């Protein structure tokens, strides 16, 4: 009998929500934080064109994509690594810099895949408490132990949507020992109104990496492209595991064109924020507790886990799938991705009717 290695056998499967529609029914997924709007037309054209030379391997070193990212963000192209989604960069970073006997630390409600990647690397995973659904740097620092090798910060957070200011990130970095890697996951960074470039500068210290993705505001989740800024010494190690050829030709061309179309990206960002603000205001008017989100989703808190489960079933019966939060130990919450404006109004309306029937207990 073939057995997985003990640390893998001990892990739970990474659970994704079931968004498949029953036969004959239309089901709208608001569960995966995908973009409500399609990719830039330039990205669609470039990706389609590149497919015509799909018999060739992509150029080593993500050459054009790195150029596009470096131009737009005023970075050195050499500092950039790309891969099949930022999940792949998270996974490789963990494998590269943590292993058996090491600890990976994150905040209480951090993106669930961080834990999976840490455990898959054979490391232990620990979480520091949050305050009001927001990362607490004091709590993170208090949880650091001698075995802590990586501290992860997701900003803005998933599933909370909240963010911490740059000054707090600097305080975290300043307070950590130099041999502790700080991994800053900015999958939703473009949605924030604080100029993110300043976190990029932290990578110059040699012990910090910043990750971004094309899956959210660039609307290319299905293309699977993530990128990160890695200091030279870390990059050398990463490349041993990553290789330089981890993004398909079509995905690379689409992502490079999307990056060069900043006006379109800003438009997606503004429209998503507008819809989110309207949706959150509607829910708060109904009396729901919704943390301030700086992303393309909102976390909705119900009176109990049972109420959240009832609301989830009601919405599914009406054709909408939200994300249950059991995985994040928030069974009294549902997370709603911001989708079409009319769907967001419909979900708010359905929850309003549901409340009037006295269901939120
Ligand atoms: C915080 C965070 N990081 C990383 C990812 C992974 O994104 P990608 O599609 O680039 O692998 C997600 C996806 O939802 C996310 O929410």
Short mmCIF file of C-alpha atoms and ligand atoms in Angstrom, two decimals:
data_model
loop_
_atom_site.label_atom_id
_atom_site.label_comp_id
_atom_site.label_asym_id
_atom_site.label_seq_id
_atom_site.Cartn_x
_atom_site.Cartn_y
_atom_site.Cartn_z
CA UNK A 1 0.00 0.00 0.00
CA UNK A 2 1.22 3.43 -0.89
CA UNK A 3 1.10 5.87 1.99
CA UNK A 4 1.45 9.62 1.95
CA UNK A 5 4.13 11.04 4.19
CA UNK A 6 2.77 11.31 7.76
CA UNK A 7 2.53 15.11 7.77
CA UNK A 8 0.51 15.01 4.54
CA UNK A 9 -1.75 12.18 5.74
CA UNK A 10 -2.50 14.24 8.87
CA UNK A 11 -3.71 17.24 6.83
CA UNK A 12 -7.31 18.02 5.89
CA UNK A 13 -8.14 18.50 2.21
CA UNK A 14 -8.29 22.16 1.18
CA UNK A 15 -12.05 22.60 0.93
CA UNK A 16 -13.48 24.74 -1.87
CA UNK A 17 -17.19 25.57 -1.89
CA UNK A 18 -19.53 23.59 -4.11
CA UNK A 19 -20.63 26.08 -6.77
CA UNK A 20 -22.13 23.52 -9.17
CA UNK A 21 -25.76 24.21 -10.06
CA UNK A 22 -28.39 21.46 -9.64
CA UNK A 23 -29.77 20.28 -13.03
CA UNK A 24 -31.88 22.96 -14.68
CA UNK A 25 -31.05 25.63 -12.08
CA UNK A 26 -28.99 28.77 -12.41
CA UNK A 27 -26.52 29.30 -9.59
CA UNK A 28 -24.43 32.45 -9.28
CA UNK A 29 -21.14 32.06 -7.44
CA UNK A 30 -20.28 34.85 -5.03
CA UNK A 31 -17.94 32.46 -3.24
CA UNK A 32 -14.46 32.70 -4.73
CA UNK A 33 -13.56 36.40 -4.81
CA UNK A 34 -13.39 36.39 -8.58
CA UNK A 35 -13.69 39.70 -10.41
CA UNK A 36 -17.22 40.88 -11.18
CA UNK A 37 -15.95 42.33 -14.45
CA UNK A 38 -14.13 40.59 -17.31
CA UNK A 39 -10.41 41.04 -18.12
CA UNK A 40 -9.13 44.02 -20.11
CA UNK A 41 -9.95 43.63 -23.83
CA UNK A 42 -6.20 44.05 -24.45
CA UNK A 43 -5.51 41.03 -22.23
CA UNK A 44 -8.11 38.93 -24.06
CA UNK A 45 -6.60 39.86 -27.44
CA UNK A 46 -3.00 39.23 -26.34
CA UNK A 47 -3.80 35.90 -24.67
CA UNK A 48 -5.76 34.66 -27.69
CA UNK A 49 -2.97 35.68 -30.06
CA UNK A 50 -0.32 33.94 -27.94
CA UNK A 51 -2.28 30.70 -28.03
CA UNK A 52 -1.45 30.48 -31.73
CA UNK A 53 2.17 29.77 -30.73
CA UNK A 54 1.16 27.42 -27.93
CA UNK A 55 3.41 24.67 -29.30
CA UNK A 56 6.40 26.62 -27.92
CA UNK A 57 7.44 26.75 -24.30
CA UNK A 58 7.20 30.20 -22.72
CA UNK A 59 10.44 32.20 -22.75
CA UNK A 60 12.59 31.39 -19.74
CA UNK A 61 12.31 34.00 -16.98
CA UNK A 62 8.86 35.47 -17.75
CA UNK A 63 10.62 38.11 -19.76
CA UNK A 64 7.79 40.27 -21.12
CA UNK A 65 5.65 39.91 -18.02
CA UNK A 66 8.48 41.03 -15.76
CA UNK A 67 9.07 44.02 -18.05
CA UNK A 68 5.42 45.01 -17.82
CA UNK A 69 5.33 44.72 -14.01
CA UNK A 70 8.66 46.54 -13.64
CA UNK A 71 7.54 49.41 -15.91
CA UNK A 72 4.23 49.94 -14.14
CA UNK A 73 5.50 49.61 -10.58
CA UNK A 74 8.94 51.12 -11.14
CA UNK A 75 10.74 47.99 -9.98
CA UNK A 76 13.88 46.12 -11.08
CA UNK A 77 12.71 43.35 -13.37
CA UNK A 78 15.26 40.94 -11.81
CA UNK A 79 13.55 41.23 -8.42
CA UNK A 80 10.29 39.79 -9.76
CA UNK A 81 9.30 36.11 -9.70
CA UNK A 82 6.16 34.82 -11.40
CA UNK A 83 4.23 31.61 -11.12
CA UNK A 84 0.91 29.89 -11.68
CA UNK A 85 -1.06 32.02 -9.23
CA UNK A 86 0.22 33.47 -5.97
CA UNK A 87 -0.80 30.16 -4.37
CA UNK A 88 2.15 28.59 -6.17
CA UNK A 89 4.50 31.30 -4.86
CA UNK A 90 3.15 30.85 -1.32
CA UNK A 91 3.64 27.10 -1.57
CA UNK A 92 7.18 27.40 -2.94
CA UNK A 93 8.16 30.07 -0.39
CA UNK A 94 7.05 27.83 2.47
CA UNK A 95 8.88 24.82 1.04
CA UNK A 96 12.01 26.90 0.52
CA UNK A 97 12.22 28.63 3.91
CA UNK A 98 10.38 26.45 6.43
CA UNK A 99 10.29 22.75 7.24
CA UNK A 100 10.14 20.21 10.07
CA UNK A 101 10.86 21.85 13.43
CA UNK A 102 10.06 25.34 12.11
CA UNK A 103 6.99 27.45 12.81
CA UNK A 104 5.02 29.61 10.42
CA UNK A 105 3.00 32.35 12.09
CA UNK A 106 0.02 34.24 10.69
CA UNK A 107 -2.90 36.21 11.99
CA UNK A 108 -6.11 34.50 13.17
CA UNK A 109 -8.25 34.94 10.04
CA UNK A 110 -5.52 34.77 7.41
CA UNK A 111 -6.05 33.24 3.98
CA UNK A 112 -6.55 29.51 4.63
CA UNK A 113 -4.05 28.32 2.04
CA UNK A 114 -1.16 29.70 4.13
CA UNK A 115 -1.80 26.99 6.68
CA UNK A 116 -2.04 24.30 4.01
CA UNK A 117 1.27 25.39 2.47
CA UNK A 118 3.03 25.56 5.84
CA UNK A 119 1.84 22.09 6.85
CA UNK A 120 2.69 20.69 3.41
CA UNK A 121 6.25 21.95 3.94
CA UNK A 122 6.32 19.94 7.18
CA UNK A 123 6.35 23.06 9.38
CA UNK A 124 4.00 23.90 12.24
CA UNK A 125 1.41 26.63 11.76
CA UNK A 126 0.35 29.05 14.49
CA UNK A 127 -2.16 31.91 14.46
CA UNK A 128 -2.19 35.07 16.59
CA UNK A 129 -5.54 36.58 17.67
CA UNK A 130 -7.09 39.50 15.79
CA UNK A 131 -8.92 42.45 17.34
CA UNK A 132 -12.25 43.41 15.71
CA UNK A 133 -11.47 41.28 12.64
CA UNK A 134 -8.24 43.25 12.15
CA UNK A 135 -4.62 42.08 12.37
CA UNK A 136 -2.98 42.98 15.69
CA UNK A 137 0.77 43.51 15.31
CA UNK A 138 1.16 43.29 19.09
CA UNK A 139 -0.52 39.88 19.11
CA UNK A 140 1.62 38.68 16.20
CA UNK A 141 4.81 39.82 17.91
CA UNK A 142 3.76 38.20 21.18
CA UNK A 143 3.30 34.88 19.34
CA UNK A 144 6.77 34.83 17.75
CA UNK A 145 8.92 32.01 19.13
CA UNK A 146 12.56 31.03 18.52
CA UNK A 147 11.36 28.41 15.98
CA UNK A 148 9.33 30.97 14.00
CA UNK A 149 10.89 31.19 10.52
CA UNK A 150 8.12 32.90 8.53
CA UNK A 151 5.55 35.50 9.60
CA UNK A 152 2.69 35.96 7.11
CA UNK A 153 0.68 39.15 6.79
CA UNK A 154 -2.31 39.28 4.45
CA UNK A 155 -3.15 42.94 3.85
CA UNK A 156 -5.99 43.63 3.15
CA UNK A 157 -7.09 40.44 4.86
CA UNK A 158 -9.08 37.54 3.50
CA UNK A 159 -11.75 36.74 4.73
CA UNK A 160 -12.12 39.94 6.79
CA UNK A 161 -11.40 42.55 4.10
CA UNK A 162 -9.83 44.83 6.74
CA UNK A 163 -6.37 46.32 6.45
CA UNK A 164 -3.68 47.73 8.67
CA UNK A 165 -1.70 50.92 7.92
CA UNK A 166 1.79 50.87 6.47
CA UNK A 167 3.26 52.22 9.72
CA UNK A 168 2.10 49.05 11.47
CA UNK A 169 3.74 46.85 8.82
CA UNK A 170 7.02 48.72 9.33
CA UNK A 171 6.67 48.26 13.09
CA UNK A 172 6.23 44.52 12.54
CA UNK A 173 9.29 44.32 10.29
CA UNK A 174 11.39 46.43 12.66
CA UNK A 175 10.45 44.24 15.61
CA UNK A 176 11.15 40.89 13.95
CA UNK A 177 14.65 39.42 13.95
CA UNK A 178 16.46 39.72 10.63
CA UNK A 179 16.42 35.95 10.12
CA UNK A 180 12.61 35.80 10.20
CA UNK A 181 11.04 36.07 6.75
CA UNK A 182 8.07 38.43 6.50
CA UNK A 183 5.72 37.32 3.73
CA UNK A 184 3.25 40.06 2.81
CA UNK A 185 0.36 38.79 0.70
CA UNK A 186 -1.26 41.71 -1.14
CA UNK A 187 -3.66 39.73 -3.33
CA UNK A 188 -6.18 42.59 -2.87
CA UNK A 189 -3.55 45.35 -2.68
CA UNK A 190 -4.85 47.26 -5.72
CA UNK A 191 -8.20 47.82 -4.02
CA UNK A 192 -6.68 49.86 -1.20
CA UNK A 193 -6.24 53.56 -1.52
CA UNK A 194 -2.90 53.67 0.28
CA UNK A 195 -0.02 53.70 -2.21
CA UNK A 196 1.14 50.09 -2.00
CA UNK A 197 4.55 50.78 -3.50
CA UNK A 198 5.90 51.53 -0.07
CA UNK A 199 5.55 47.91 1.03
CA UNK A 200 7.54 46.96 -2.06
CA UNK A 201 10.44 48.98 -0.61
CA UNK A 202 10.53 46.71 2.44
CA UNK A 203 11.87 43.92 0.20
CA UNK A 204 15.13 45.92 -0.02
CA UNK A 205 15.85 44.85 3.56
CA UNK A 206 16.58 41.34 2.27
CA UNK A 207 14.15 39.54 4.58
CA UNK A 208 10.71 40.51 3.24
CA UNK A 209 8.73 39.41 0.19
CA UNK A 210 5.56 40.95 -1.22
CA UNK A 211 3.11 38.91 -3.30
CA UNK A 212 0.54 40.15 -5.80
CA UNK A 213 -1.82 38.37 -8.19
CA UNK A 214 -3.59 38.80 -11.51
CA UNK A 215 -6.56 36.84 -10.14
CA UNK A 216 -8.48 39.66 -8.46
CA UNK A 217 -8.60 43.21 -9.84
CA UNK A 218 -6.96 42.11 -13.13
CA UNK A 219 -9.77 39.55 -13.57
CA UNK A 220 -7.49 36.72 -14.74
CA UNK A 221 -8.11 34.10 -12.02
CA UNK A 222 -8.54 31.35 -14.58
CA UNK A 223 -5.21 32.20 -16.23
CA UNK A 224 -3.31 31.51 -12.98
CA UNK A 225 -0.65 34.21 -12.71
CA UNK A 226 0.86 35.54 -9.51
CA UNK A 227 4.00 37.57 -8.96
CA UNK A 228 6.21 38.59 -6.10
CA UNK A 229 9.17 40.80 -5.25
CA UNK A 230 11.99 38.74 -3.77
CA UNK A 231 15.39 39.94 -2.53
CA UNK A 232 18.30 38.46 -4.55
CA UNK A 233 19.46 35.84 -2.04
CA UNK A 234 15.92 34.52 -1.54
CA UNK A 235 15.26 34.58 -5.28
CA UNK A 236 18.23 32.33 -5.96
CA UNK A 237 16.81 29.71 -3.59
CA UNK A 238 13.26 30.08 -4.89
CA UNK A 239 14.40 29.54 -8.48
CA UNK A 240 15.87 26.15 -7.55
CA UNK A 241 12.34 24.95 -6.76
CA UNK A 242 10.35 27.15 -9.10
CA UNK A 243 12.16 27.04 -12.41
CA UNK A 244 11.75 29.98 -14.75
CA UNK A 245 8.96 28.63 -16.89
CA UNK A 246 5.94 28.39 -14.64
CA UNK A 247 3.43 30.55 -16.55
CA UNK A 248 1.86 29.50 -19.85
CA UNK A 249 2.45 31.59 -22.99
CA UNK A 250 -1.20 32.62 -23.19
CA UNK A 251 -1.37 33.52 -19.49
CA UNK A 252 1.87 35.49 -19.66
CA UNK A 253 0.73 37.49 -22.69
CA UNK A 254 -2.68 38.19 -21.14
CA UNK A 255 -1.17 39.23 -17.80
CA UNK A 256 1.43 41.52 -19.40
CA UNK A 257 -1.28 43.25 -21.46
CA UNK A 258 -3.52 43.55 -18.38
CA UNK A 259 -0.69 45.12 -16.39
CA UNK A 260 -0.04 47.65 -19.16
CA UNK A 261 -3.73 48.61 -19.17
CA UNK A 262 -3.74 50.43 -15.84
CA UNK A 263 -6.69 52.61 -16.84
CA UNK A 264 -8.88 49.52 -17.26
CA UNK A 265 -7.66 48.07 -13.96
CA UNK A 266 -8.48 51.32 -12.12
CA UNK A 267 -11.93 51.26 -13.71
CA UNK A 268 -12.55 47.72 -12.40
CA UNK A 269 -11.29 48.76 -9.01
CA UNK A 270 -13.52 51.84 -8.80
CA UNK A 271 -16.62 50.04 -10.02
CA UNK A 272 -16.04 47.14 -7.59
CA UNK A 273 -15.55 49.57 -4.69
CA UNK A 274 -18.73 51.43 -5.64
CA UNK A 275 -20.77 48.20 -5.66
CA UNK A 276 -19.17 47.03 -2.42
CA UNK A 277 -19.93 50.29 -0.63
CA UNK A 278 -23.57 50.12 -1.72
CA UNK A 279 -23.92 46.46 -0.69
CA UNK A 280 -22.23 47.00 2.69
CA UNK A 281 -24.42 50.06 3.38
CA UNK A 282 -27.55 48.02 2.57
CA UNK A 283 -26.48 45.23 4.93
CA UNK A 284 -25.57 47.62 7.73
CA UNK A 285 -28.94 49.35 7.34
CA UNK A 286 -30.50 45.95 7.90
CA UNK A 287 -28.50 45.68 11.13
CA UNK A 288 -25.78 43.24 10.03
CA UNK A 289 -22.28 43.57 11.38
CA UNK A 290 -19.95 43.94 8.35
CA UNK A 291 -16.27 44.84 8.88
CA UNK A 292 -14.91 47.67 6.70
CA UNK A 293 -13.68 45.93 3.55
CA UNK A 294 -10.93 47.14 1.21
CA UNK A 295 -11.34 44.26 -1.24
CA UNK A 296 -13.83 42.74 -3.69
CA UNK A 297 -15.78 40.94 -0.96
CA UNK A 298 -17.58 41.58 2.32
CA UNK A 299 -17.83 39.46 5.45
CA UNK A 300 -21.35 39.29 6.89
CA UNK A 301 -21.83 38.33 10.53
CA UNK A 302 -25.05 36.64 11.64
CA UNK A 303 -26.51 36.18 15.11
CA UNK A 304 -25.32 32.55 15.29
CA UNK A 305 -23.75 29.74 13.26
CA UNK A 306 -27.25 28.30 12.80
CA UNK A 307 -28.53 31.60 11.40
CA UNK A 308 -25.58 31.80 8.98
CA UNK A 309 -26.32 28.23 7.87
CA UNK A 310 -30.01 29.04 7.34
CA UNK A 311 -29.16 32.17 5.35
CA UNK A 312 -26.67 30.18 3.26
CA UNK A 313 -29.32 27.57 2.41
CA UNK A 314 -31.95 30.23 1.66
CA UNK A 315 -29.60 32.11 -0.70
CA UNK A 316 -28.53 28.90 -2.43
CA UNK A 317 -32.18 27.98 -2.99
CA UNK A 318 -32.59 31.42 -4.58
CA UNK A 319 -29.59 30.84 -6.85
CA UNK A 320 -26.69 32.51 -4.96
CA UNK A 321 -23.68 30.74 -3.42
CA UNK A 322 -21.80 32.65 -0.73
CA UNK A 323 -18.76 31.25 1.06
CA UNK A 324 -19.40 29.54 4.39
CA UNK A 325 -16.69 30.42 6.87
CA UNK A 326 -16.36 27.17 8.87
CA UNK A 327 -12.86 26.75 7.44
CA UNK A 328 -11.89 30.03 9.10
CA UNK A 329 -13.52 29.15 12.44
CA UNK A 330 -16.16 31.82 11.73
CA UNK A 331 -19.25 29.62 11.39
CA UNK A 332 -21.51 32.62 12.17
CA UNK A 333 -20.29 34.45 9.03
CA UNK A 334 -20.74 34.25 5.27
CA UNK A 335 -18.41 35.96 2.81
CA UNK A 336 -19.95 37.56 -0.26
CA UNK A 337 -17.85 38.33 -3.33
CA UNK A 338 -18.93 41.57 -5.03
CA UNK A 339 -20.55 40.52 -8.30
CA UNK A 340 -23.02 42.09 -10.73
CA UNK A 341 -24.78 45.15 -9.28
CA UNK A 342 -28.22 43.58 -9.72
CA UNK A 343 -27.11 40.37 -7.98
CA UNK A 344 -25.77 42.31 -5.01
CA UNK A 345 -29.06 44.19 -4.72
CA UNK A 346 -30.90 40.87 -4.98
CA UNK A 347 -28.82 39.28 -2.20
CA UNK A 348 -29.35 42.32 0.06
CA UNK A 349 -33.09 42.19 -0.70
CA UNK A 350 -33.32 38.46 0.05
CA UNK A 351 -31.49 38.91 3.34
CA UNK A 352 -33.82 41.79 4.22
CA UNK A 353 -36.92 39.62 3.65
CA UNK A 354 -35.31 36.75 5.55
CA UNK A 355 -34.64 39.05 8.51
CA UNK A 356 -38.25 40.26 8.56
CA UNK A 357 -39.33 36.64 9.00
CA UNK A 358 -37.32 36.57 12.22
CA UNK A 359 -34.66 34.16 10.99
CA UNK A 360 -31.53 35.83 12.39
CA UNK A 361 -31.47 34.21 15.82
C1 LIG B 1 -5.20 36.52 0.27
C2 LIG B 1 -5.06 35.66 -0.93
N1 LIG B 1 -3.82 35.30 -1.32
C3 LIG B 1 -3.63 34.53 -2.39
C4 LIG B 1 -4.70 34.05 -3.12
C5 LIG B 1 -4.41 33.13 -4.28
O1 LIG B 1 -4.57 33.76 -5.46
P1 LIG B 1 -4.06 33.15 -6.83
O2 LIG B 1 -5.25 33.00 -7.67
O3 LIG B 1 -3.08 34.17 -7.34
O4 LIG B 1 -3.38 31.85 -6.55
C6 LIG B 1 -6.00 34.37 -2.76
C7 LIG B 1 -7.16 33.85 -3.51
O5 LIG B 1 -8.28 33.98 -3.16
C8 LIG B 1 -6.18 35.20 -1.62
O6 LIG B 1 -7.39 35.54 -1.20
#
